[in-house]
């Protein structure tokens, strides 16, 4: 197996562990920096304390229990950042707590923070800031033990200009005029449940909120807030369904923040404040993370499948409760296709397609794909089939959550618990090819038997592309239309005449549902339909979700005639893109990272 030290952190929790963070943040939109002080309550596990993770931070001073402490910055690593080595001015013995205080300032290019100018927001009057710390970016916002193996509570006070509002991944704890500057307000937050650093989140902007349930509000710019309240009106139903499946929701508040379109992911499960793009299906996934991921956390990013595989499994169980078992089967088949896509993109012998990859010297952002989600789900579904069906297997999932709540866990610990829980079926578990599932690249060794009722309707349509009729598509739900287009993307490019016929009959260009539109435009570009190129470029740049932006740019760069155009458009939009997205698209397009001018 893999060592439990975190290859992505300079401060894996062997010598000391952080128990609590106290943050004082001053958000400066003129300079795009946060001026800050953090107090870390650290417990010594050995008779010394050494290192915190940082990245692009300017450290002003360090003290321990109020006494100045010597500190040095180690050499800068390409993605891990810079270790902050601290020498305490007194001896520390095992079990003692020390309060380490660091005063610092973030860099305008901090990888966790995206600063939007007023022009990049819906309201166009106020600037906007949001953070995204997963996987290893918290260290660019807060010097900390930036590893999911360490969990701590936090308290924060955030000073912002008085026409802005701050929210965090914590329970709101009041606000007051800033005593240093009466043009500013201090917002206060507390997070009493221990959590890993990657779940610290802050958003500042001209935010408004609406109540959508007894423990939920939706936050966004006022232009979107009523639409968002309508989009997410099912939230409480989903929370209750999840609680029925896996036990009480422990985080108190479940708010949703609808981000500006440049956010690189579909959602982010920050406790008390889920980030979401406006689609309800994202919410079933993010709600599920309140248990698998946030309450039980992968110990290092190599075990990311424990977060995502279980979360997809729960998300689909919620779908089963709210819609039907057939719907769950249909989503599971769609997931298998996404897995095939990822394996094809990385290559079937790429170790990053292992369920448990080694991330020694690998940037976790480069490893991000649907593999941990869908290979993880496929393993859990396969085990469900072997061990007696969904009710039986949910018993195990509940037991796993109970056993490891408030902690961090490795694949070995998960597997030991599985064998203990199903001790009467050990001979069944021993037949599973664990090495092939976990440590071998490519597709899993077994394809689960999914029920194809809903998918068959799509396949029937797919077989007979020549006789498209509008009624064909009218009968398909949006889920089935997504499935239909996914099936077409599995095949070789369609002749452009087919694609034009589909447009003529179905008016697909007019559908604005992102999941449908992004597949449709990929299909068109792949078939070399020139009319689709501007639409594909527009979708690739006017929102920033990597799931859409990267494949669209990849298809465009494969279209020889428009490759230079795609690069030109990327370079023109690059400054406004999220740094993680622009870095990965630059790799996809093979654009030199330093090149900023257009061709």
XYZ file of C-alpha atoms in Angstrom:
599
model
C 0.000 0.000 0.000
C 0.934 3.670 0.080
C 2.665 5.368 3.013
C 0.432 7.547 5.110
C 2.671 10.604 4.856
C 1.177 13.073 2.403
C 3.451 13.517 -0.633
C 1.750 16.826 -1.322
C 2.497 18.515 2.008
C 5.645 19.673 3.830
C 3.895 19.305 7.165
C 2.273 15.876 7.299
C 0.834 15.424 10.743
C 3.442 13.264 12.424
C 5.276 15.798 14.649
C 2.316 17.997 15.507
C -1.350 18.463 14.663
C -3.374 21.634 14.363
C -6.523 21.575 16.520
C -7.947 25.044 15.797
C -7.341 28.060 13.536
C -8.256 31.618 14.416
C -8.232 33.843 11.319
C -8.301 37.618 11.059
C -8.608 38.596 7.390
C -8.585 42.038 5.785
C -9.693 41.803 2.147
C -8.046 44.408 -0.099
C -9.602 44.594 -3.582
C -7.338 47.463 -4.715
C -4.248 45.275 -4.423
C -5.987 41.880 -4.780
C -4.474 40.616 -1.546
C -5.655 39.496 1.876
C -3.706 40.931 4.832
C -4.036 38.451 7.638
C -3.087 37.013 10.973
C -3.672 33.366 11.789
C -3.307 31.740 15.191
C -2.874 27.974 14.988
C -3.505 25.968 18.139
C -1.047 23.119 17.664
C -0.648 19.973 19.739
C 2.835 18.446 19.855
C 3.002 14.710 19.092
C 6.812 14.669 19.397
C 9.023 16.986 21.386
C 9.262 19.577 18.616
C 7.296 21.585 16.104
C 8.614 22.390 12.690
C 6.898 23.172 9.433
C 3.821 24.759 7.872
C 2.833 24.744 4.206
C 2.799 28.084 2.394
C 2.666 29.155 -1.217
C 3.452 32.667 -2.500
C 2.819 34.154 0.959
C 4.716 37.133 2.322
C 5.419 36.302 5.976
C 5.726 39.387 8.211
C 6.251 37.782 11.619
C 5.839 34.570 13.618
C 5.328 34.174 17.348
C 4.645 31.274 19.714
C 2.615 31.810 22.891
C 3.245 35.519 22.373
C 7.072 35.275 22.086
C 8.816 36.064 18.800
C 9.869 32.888 16.964
C 12.634 32.482 14.373
C 11.464 31.336 10.970
C 12.979 30.532 7.588
C 11.424 29.867 4.198
C 12.700 26.762 2.415
C 13.236 26.466 -1.342
C 10.147 26.917 -3.520
C 8.691 23.755 -5.060
C 6.794 23.955 -8.350
C 3.362 23.036 -6.926
C 3.866 22.344 -3.215
C 4.963 25.924 -2.548
C 7.453 26.841 0.179
C 7.918 25.221 3.590
C 7.777 27.695 6.494
C 10.199 26.329 9.111
C 9.577 27.657 12.607
C 11.961 27.405 15.579
C 10.102 27.759 18.872
C 11.678 30.018 21.532
C 11.055 27.383 24.226
C 11.013 23.604 24.645
C 7.822 21.766 23.860
C 6.973 18.356 25.218
C 4.625 15.799 23.792
C 0.938 16.565 24.393
C 1.463 20.281 25.009
C -0.501 22.890 23.083
C 1.169 25.968 21.648
C -0.409 28.930 19.868
C 1.617 29.795 16.789
C 0.700 33.181 15.331
C 1.684 34.152 11.787
C 1.132 37.617 10.324
C 1.281 37.588 6.543
C -0.115 38.775 3.231
C -1.292 36.745 0.243
C -0.020 37.295 -3.285
C -2.277 38.700 -6.046
C -1.553 35.445 -7.899
C -2.507 33.157 -4.950
C -3.734 29.907 -6.515
C -6.636 29.567 -4.034
C -8.108 32.980 -4.814
C -9.877 34.353 -7.831
C -10.357 38.112 -7.873
C -13.049 39.287 -10.299
C -13.309 42.870 -11.496
C -16.798 44.435 -11.447
C -17.035 43.811 -15.234
C -16.707 40.056 -14.619
C -19.751 39.959 -12.313
C -23.475 40.033 -13.044
C -24.031 43.352 -11.259
C -20.995 45.005 -12.918
C -20.652 47.477 -9.992
C -18.740 45.646 -7.247
C -15.704 43.336 -7.360
C -15.950 39.708 -6.235
C -13.584 37.237 -4.568
C -13.912 33.501 -4.148
C -11.531 30.832 -2.905
C -11.136 27.205 -3.989
C -8.674 25.342 -1.769
C -9.080 21.731 -2.867
C -6.748 19.991 -3.228
C -3.592 21.796 -2.049
C -4.290 25.518 -2.483
C -5.257 26.545 1.071
C -1.543 27.166 1.733
C -1.664 30.136 -0.689
C -4.331 31.747 1.546
C -3.350 30.543 5.051
C -0.057 29.101 6.330
C -1.247 25.741 7.659
C -0.813 21.990 7.720
C -2.308 21.712 4.266
C -3.076 17.999 4.296
C -6.424 16.201 4.617
C -4.873 13.974 7.291
C -5.197 16.863 9.804
C -8.584 18.198 10.957
C -9.313 21.309 12.987
C -12.103 23.709 13.920
C -11.838 27.396 12.967
C -13.018 30.877 13.845
C -12.690 33.834 11.481
C -13.304 37.544 11.289
C -13.258 39.157 7.874
C -13.068 42.890 7.220
C -14.576 44.068 3.893
C -15.816 47.337 2.401
C -19.296 48.099 3.746
C -21.155 47.571 0.449
C -19.813 44.001 0.245
C -20.835 40.837 2.095
C -18.531 37.993 3.193
C -19.564 34.355 3.666
C -17.432 31.367 4.670
C -17.626 27.578 5.065
C -18.825 28.041 8.628
C -21.807 29.216 10.663
C -22.366 32.993 10.585
C -21.613 34.576 13.952
C -22.685 38.218 13.570
C -21.162 41.366 12.115
C -20.054 44.809 13.305
C -18.546 48.018 11.972
C -14.751 47.674 11.715
C -13.335 49.666 14.673
C -10.243 50.495 12.551
C -12.271 51.915 9.624
C -15.969 52.795 9.714
C -16.247 52.323 5.933
C -15.741 48.614 6.516
C -17.689 45.800 8.164
C -16.306 42.791 10.034
C -18.192 39.530 9.447
C -17.624 36.714 11.963
C -17.778 32.933 11.438
C -17.301 29.812 13.522
C -16.831 26.214 12.450
C -17.204 23.951 15.516
C -16.839 20.682 13.548
C -13.212 19.616 12.876
C -12.444 19.662 9.144
C -9.439 19.563 6.792
C -7.817 22.765 5.476
C -9.065 22.205 1.908
C -12.615 22.945 3.108
C -11.828 26.475 4.306
C -13.652 28.808 1.914
C -14.340 32.513 1.631
C -16.515 34.498 -0.782
C -16.837 38.294 -0.862
C -19.108 40.245 -3.180
C -22.390 42.106 -3.571
C -24.178 39.013 -2.205
C -27.830 38.587 -1.308
C -29.568 35.563 0.155
C -33.021 33.951 0.224
C -34.298 31.339 2.639
C -34.981 28.038 0.850
C -35.558 25.756 3.835
C -35.409 25.503 7.634
C -31.575 25.221 7.595
C -30.765 26.593 4.149
C -30.304 29.874 2.344
C -29.118 30.438 -1.193
C -26.510 33.186 -1.768
C -25.636 34.919 -5.030
C -25.575 38.291 -6.694
C -29.057 39.814 -6.626
C -29.442 39.303 -10.374
C -29.522 35.505 -9.837
C -30.893 35.088 -6.357
C -34.588 34.496 -7.114
C -33.831 32.121 -9.979
C -31.408 30.266 -7.691
C -33.970 30.062 -4.884
C -36.340 28.427 -7.380
C -33.626 26.092 -8.793
C -32.720 24.816 -5.319
C -36.156 24.659 -3.695
C -35.774 20.844 -3.366
C -32.731 21.142 -1.100
C -34.458 20.243 2.189
C -36.103 17.180 0.586
C -32.664 16.020 -0.545
C -31.099 16.671 2.871
C -33.851 14.632 4.559
C -33.448 11.819 2.017
C -29.698 11.759 2.719
C -30.291 11.742 6.501
C -32.661 8.778 6.073
C -29.876 6.955 4.217
C -26.818 7.793 6.367
C -27.812 9.500 9.610
C -28.012 13.065 10.967
C -26.508 16.061 9.175
C -23.986 17.464 11.695
C -22.986 20.790 10.149
C -26.020 22.840 11.264
C -26.526 25.135 8.293
C -26.657 23.930 4.657
C -26.364 27.043 2.497
C -25.719 27.155 -1.224
C -23.646 29.782 -2.963
C -24.180 30.210 -6.707
C -20.844 31.295 -8.125
C -20.040 33.457 -11.129
C -19.560 31.378 -14.291
C -15.737 31.331 -14.136
C -15.704 28.704 -11.343
C -13.672 25.702 -12.614
C -15.703 22.855 -11.051
C -19.387 21.892 -11.003
C -19.634 22.303 -7.264
C -17.561 22.302 -4.106
C -18.750 20.769 -0.855
C -17.529 23.486 1.548
C -19.205 22.781 4.928
C -22.231 24.994 5.693
C -21.739 26.651 2.278
C -21.809 24.446 -0.815
C -20.611 26.172 -3.994
C -22.827 25.231 -6.921
C -23.453 25.927 -10.546
C -27.214 26.064 -11.071
C -28.105 22.386 -11.551
C -29.905 20.401 -8.906
C -28.044 17.147 -9.647
C -24.848 18.784 -8.436
C -26.646 19.312 -5.121
C -27.341 15.611 -4.505
C -23.603 15.057 -4.945
C -22.513 17.978 -2.742
C -25.047 17.114 0.000
C -23.676 13.553 0.060
C -20.189 14.969 0.688
C -21.421 16.226 4.088
C -20.846 12.611 5.171
C -18.321 11.118 2.726
C -15.502 13.632 2.296
C -16.278 16.180 4.985
C -17.081 13.923 7.951
C -14.961 10.970 6.754
C -12.038 12.337 4.734
C -9.357 10.779 2.517
C -6.060 10.826 4.461
C -4.083 11.870 1.359
C -5.140 12.727 -2.217
C -4.031 9.253 -3.325
C -7.166 7.975 -1.542
C -9.423 10.583 -3.190
C -11.670 7.764 -4.443
C -12.827 7.250 -0.836
C -14.282 10.776 -0.951
C -15.654 10.650 -4.476
C -16.622 7.005 -5.076
C -18.742 6.877 -1.910
C -20.211 10.296 -2.660
C -21.300 9.243 -6.158
C -22.713 6.047 -4.638
C -24.758 8.089 -2.113
C -25.791 10.652 -4.730
C -27.208 7.815 -6.867
C -28.938 6.300 -3.828
C -30.635 9.677 -3.303
C -31.699 9.527 -6.977
C -33.060 6.047 -6.351
C -35.131 7.291 -3.398
C -36.414 10.395 -5.183
C -36.907 9.011 -8.713
C -36.477 5.239 -9.167
C -34.034 2.336 -9.253
C -34.158 2.521 -13.081
C -32.985 6.121 -12.875
C -30.052 5.045 -10.651
C -29.138 2.349 -13.180
C -29.308 4.866 -16.006
C -27.003 7.300 -14.181
C -24.614 4.423 -13.374
C -24.360 3.546 -17.071
C -23.697 7.182 -17.939
C -20.932 7.158 -15.322
C -19.335 4.102 -16.913
C -19.198 6.035 -20.206
C -17.553 9.015 -18.463
C -14.982 6.593 -17.054
C -14.288 5.250 -20.557
C -13.802 8.841 -21.728
C -11.286 9.561 -18.956
C -9.366 6.353 -19.569
C -9.225 7.214 -23.286
C -8.013 10.754 -22.527
C -5.260 9.693 -20.094
C -4.422 6.470 -21.962
C -5.265 2.974 -20.676
C -1.770 2.396 -19.258
C -1.496 5.745 -17.469
C -1.066 5.169 -13.710
C -3.293 8.195 -13.046
C -6.198 5.930 -14.091
C -5.455 3.667 -11.082
C -8.161 3.845 -8.436
C -5.319 4.462 -5.945
C -2.557 6.296 -7.856
C 0.843 7.170 -6.439
C 1.066 10.959 -6.282
C 4.774 11.169 -5.458
C 5.879 14.303 -7.394
C 2.457 14.616 -9.074
C 0.447 17.831 -8.902
C -3.023 16.769 -7.665
C -4.640 19.202 -10.147
C -3.104 17.198 -13.029
C -4.545 13.971 -11.626
C -8.123 15.309 -11.414
C -10.551 13.302 -13.592
C -13.686 11.194 -13.373
C -11.623 8.087 -12.439
C -11.913 8.366 -8.622
C -15.627 9.155 -9.029
C -16.636 6.491 -11.522
C -14.091 3.717 -10.961
C -14.818 4.207 -7.257
C -18.564 3.979 -7.841
C -18.154 0.911 -10.099
C -16.200 -0.905 -7.354
C -18.847 -0.088 -4.729
C -21.656 -1.118 -7.087
C -19.799 -4.351 -7.928
C -19.488 -5.084 -4.189
C -23.182 -4.287 -3.731
C -24.019 -6.878 -6.417
C -21.785 -9.503 -4.786
C -22.877 -8.913 -1.199
C -26.664 -8.804 -1.415
C -28.003 -5.612 -3.006
C -28.438 -1.926 -2.153
C -30.057 -2.268 1.300
C -27.376 -4.673 2.520
C -24.555 -2.547 1.141
C -25.986 0.695 2.542
C -25.683 -0.980 5.966
C -21.938 -1.142 5.364
C -21.757 2.478 4.123
C -23.533 3.665 7.295
C -21.195 1.591 9.477
C -18.114 2.958 7.646
C -19.291 6.547 8.195
C -19.985 5.887 11.865
C -16.607 4.236 12.396
C -14.482 6.949 10.751
C -16.519 10.141 11.410
C -14.397 13.204 12.257
C -11.299 11.341 11.050
C -9.219 10.703 7.923
C -8.933 7.306 6.316
C -6.847 5.272 3.859
C -7.921 2.578 1.394
C -6.449 -0.122 3.675
C -8.528 1.059 6.640
C -11.645 1.115 4.446
C -10.918 -2.391 3.185
C -10.262 -3.768 6.684
C -13.597 -2.355 7.805
C -15.308 -3.956 4.785
C -13.852 -7.365 5.679
C -14.849 -6.950 9.345
C -18.396 -5.851 8.519
C -18.936 -8.700 6.019
C -17.035 -11.281 8.082
C -19.634 -13.930 7.124
C -18.927 -13.370 3.416
C -15.131 -13.280 3.429
C -14.921 -15.972 0.723
C -16.962 -13.696 -1.584
C -14.648 -10.746 -0.815
C -11.547 -12.875 -1.416
C -12.720 -13.554 -4.979
C -12.522 -9.824 -5.813
C -9.378 -8.985 -7.808
C -8.327 -6.153 -5.473
C -5.043 -5.517 -7.226
C -6.743 -5.083 -10.610
C -9.388 -2.757 -9.162
C -7.034 -0.574 -7.130
C -3.499 -0.589 -8.450
C -3.899 -1.357 -12.156
C -4.523 1.311 -14.809
C -7.335 1.287 -17.377
C -10.912 0.076 -17.143
C -11.962 -2.068 -14.139
C -11.602 -5.872 -14.399
C -15.390 -6.345 -14.185
C -18.184 -4.396 -15.810
C -21.219 -4.352 -13.518
C -24.550 -5.508 -14.988
C -26.588 -2.319 -15.265
C -30.304 -2.360 -16.129
C -30.538 -0.829 -19.592
C -34.259 0.010 -19.847
C -33.811 3.783 -20.093
C -30.587 3.509 -22.075
C -32.206 1.196 -24.640
C -34.488 4.013 -25.770
C -31.359 6.052 -26.557
C -29.611 3.185 -28.291
C -32.633 2.496 -30.497
C -32.504 6.093 -31.625
C -28.778 5.931 -32.148
C -28.954 2.859 -34.391
C -31.161 4.569 -36.917
C -29.663 7.990 -37.454
C -30.899 8.256 -41.022
C -34.560 8.491 -40.098
C -34.490 11.250 -37.479
C -37.915 12.540 -36.526
C -38.633 15.278 -34.035
C -40.918 12.970 -32.063
C -37.861 10.779 -31.335
C -36.269 13.446 -29.208
C -39.464 14.829 -27.737
C -39.880 11.464 -26.027
C -36.431 11.570 -24.434
C -35.917 13.215 -21.065
C -32.931 15.545 -20.801
C -31.058 12.693 -19.049
C -31.686 10.447 -22.025
C -30.714 13.142 -24.503
C -27.379 13.484 -22.666
C -27.000 9.706 -22.868
C -27.868 9.676 -26.584
C -25.212 12.314 -27.357
C -22.674 10.464 -25.147
C -23.249 7.316 -27.193
C -22.611 9.249 -30.402
C -19.392 10.671 -28.917
C -18.178 7.087 -28.259
C -18.265 6.420 -32.016
C -16.199 7.809 -34.874
C -17.116 11.282 -36.086
C -20.514 11.460 -37.813
C -20.696 12.760 -41.362
C -21.482 16.472 -41.277
C -24.744 15.783 -43.170
C -25.987 13.719 -40.183
C -25.215 16.497 -37.767
C -27.005 19.060 -39.945
C -30.011 16.746 -40.187
C -30.081 16.396 -36.391
C -30.032 20.176 -36.019
C -32.792 20.579 -38.613
C -35.022 18.057 -36.861
C -34.244 18.656 -33.190
C -33.150 22.311 -33.090
C -30.313 21.271 -30.753
C -28.495 24.603 -31.174
C -31.327 26.212 -29.213
C -30.965 23.961 -26.133
C -29.174 25.830 -23.369
C -28.848 22.957 -20.838
C -25.044 22.856 -20.410
C -24.719 19.073 -20.243
C -26.582 18.695 -23.551
C -25.026 21.715 -25.227
C -21.426 20.790 -24.493
C -21.870 17.268 -25.897
C -23.752 18.557 -28.931
C -21.083 21.162 -29.744
C -18.263 18.594 -29.335
C -20.119 16.344 -31.758
C -20.509 19.186 -34.286
C -16.859 20.271 -34.093
C -15.714 16.663 -34.394
C -17.820 16.318 -37.542
C -16.103 19.482 -38.842
C -19.293 21.548 -39.011
C -17.863 25.051 -39.299
C -21.022 26.798 -38.087
C -20.549 25.233 -34.645
C -17.027 26.607 -34.122
C -18.053 30.082 -32.869
C -20.696 28.537 -30.574
C -18.116 26.097 -29.173
C -15.573 28.887 -28.610
C -18.256 30.960 -26.895
C -19.238 28.133 -24.539
C -15.581 27.337 -23.804
C -14.905 30.902 -22.669
C -18.128 32.370 -21.264
C -18.229 29.837 -18.433
C -15.200 28.256 -16.795
C -16.236 24.804 -15.672
C -13.325 22.531 -16.635
C -15.683 19.664 -17.434
C -16.938 21.751 -20.397
C -14.056 24.088 -21.201
C -11.263 21.535 -21.537
C -13.001 19.023 -23.855
C -14.346 21.860 -26.039
C -10.867 23.347 -26.449
C -9.478 19.851 -27.123
C -12.008 19.207 -29.914
C -11.323 22.654 -31.395
C -7.571 22.108 -31.355
C -8.047 18.822 -33.251
C -9.856 20.740 -36.015
C -6.754 21.691 -38.026
C -8.420 24.613 -39.814
C -9.440 26.316 -36.526
C -6.607 25.289 -34.235
C -4.869 28.682 -34.364
C -8.202 30.405 -33.827
C -8.787 28.286 -30.695
C -5.343 29.219 -29.338
C -5.942 32.901 -30.156
C -9.304 32.904 -28.343
C -7.787 31.092 -25.363
C -4.947 33.627 -25.088
C -7.416 36.510 -25.338
C -9.549 35.103 -22.484
C -6.790 33.631 -20.412
C -6.379 36.541 -17.973
C -10.040 36.307 -16.931
C -9.937 32.522 -16.458
C -9.384 30.728 -13.165
C -5.615 29.977 -12.843
C -6.161 26.208 -12.487
C -8.333 26.148 -15.625
C -6.020 28.299 -17.732
C -3.006 26.214 -16.697
C -4.650 22.955 -17.741
C -6.105 24.339 -20.995
C -2.630 25.693 -21.863
C -1.285 22.138 -21.408
C -4.118 20.708 -23.542
C -3.432 23.238 -26.318
C 0.355 22.864 -25.876
C 0.655 26.613 -25.374
C 3.776 27.807 -23.611
C 2.755 29.006 -20.149
C 4.710 32.242 -20.513
C 3.138 33.198 -23.851
C 0.502 35.850 -23.305
C 0.454 37.656 -26.631
C -1.878 36.504 -29.356
C -0.295 34.624 -32.229
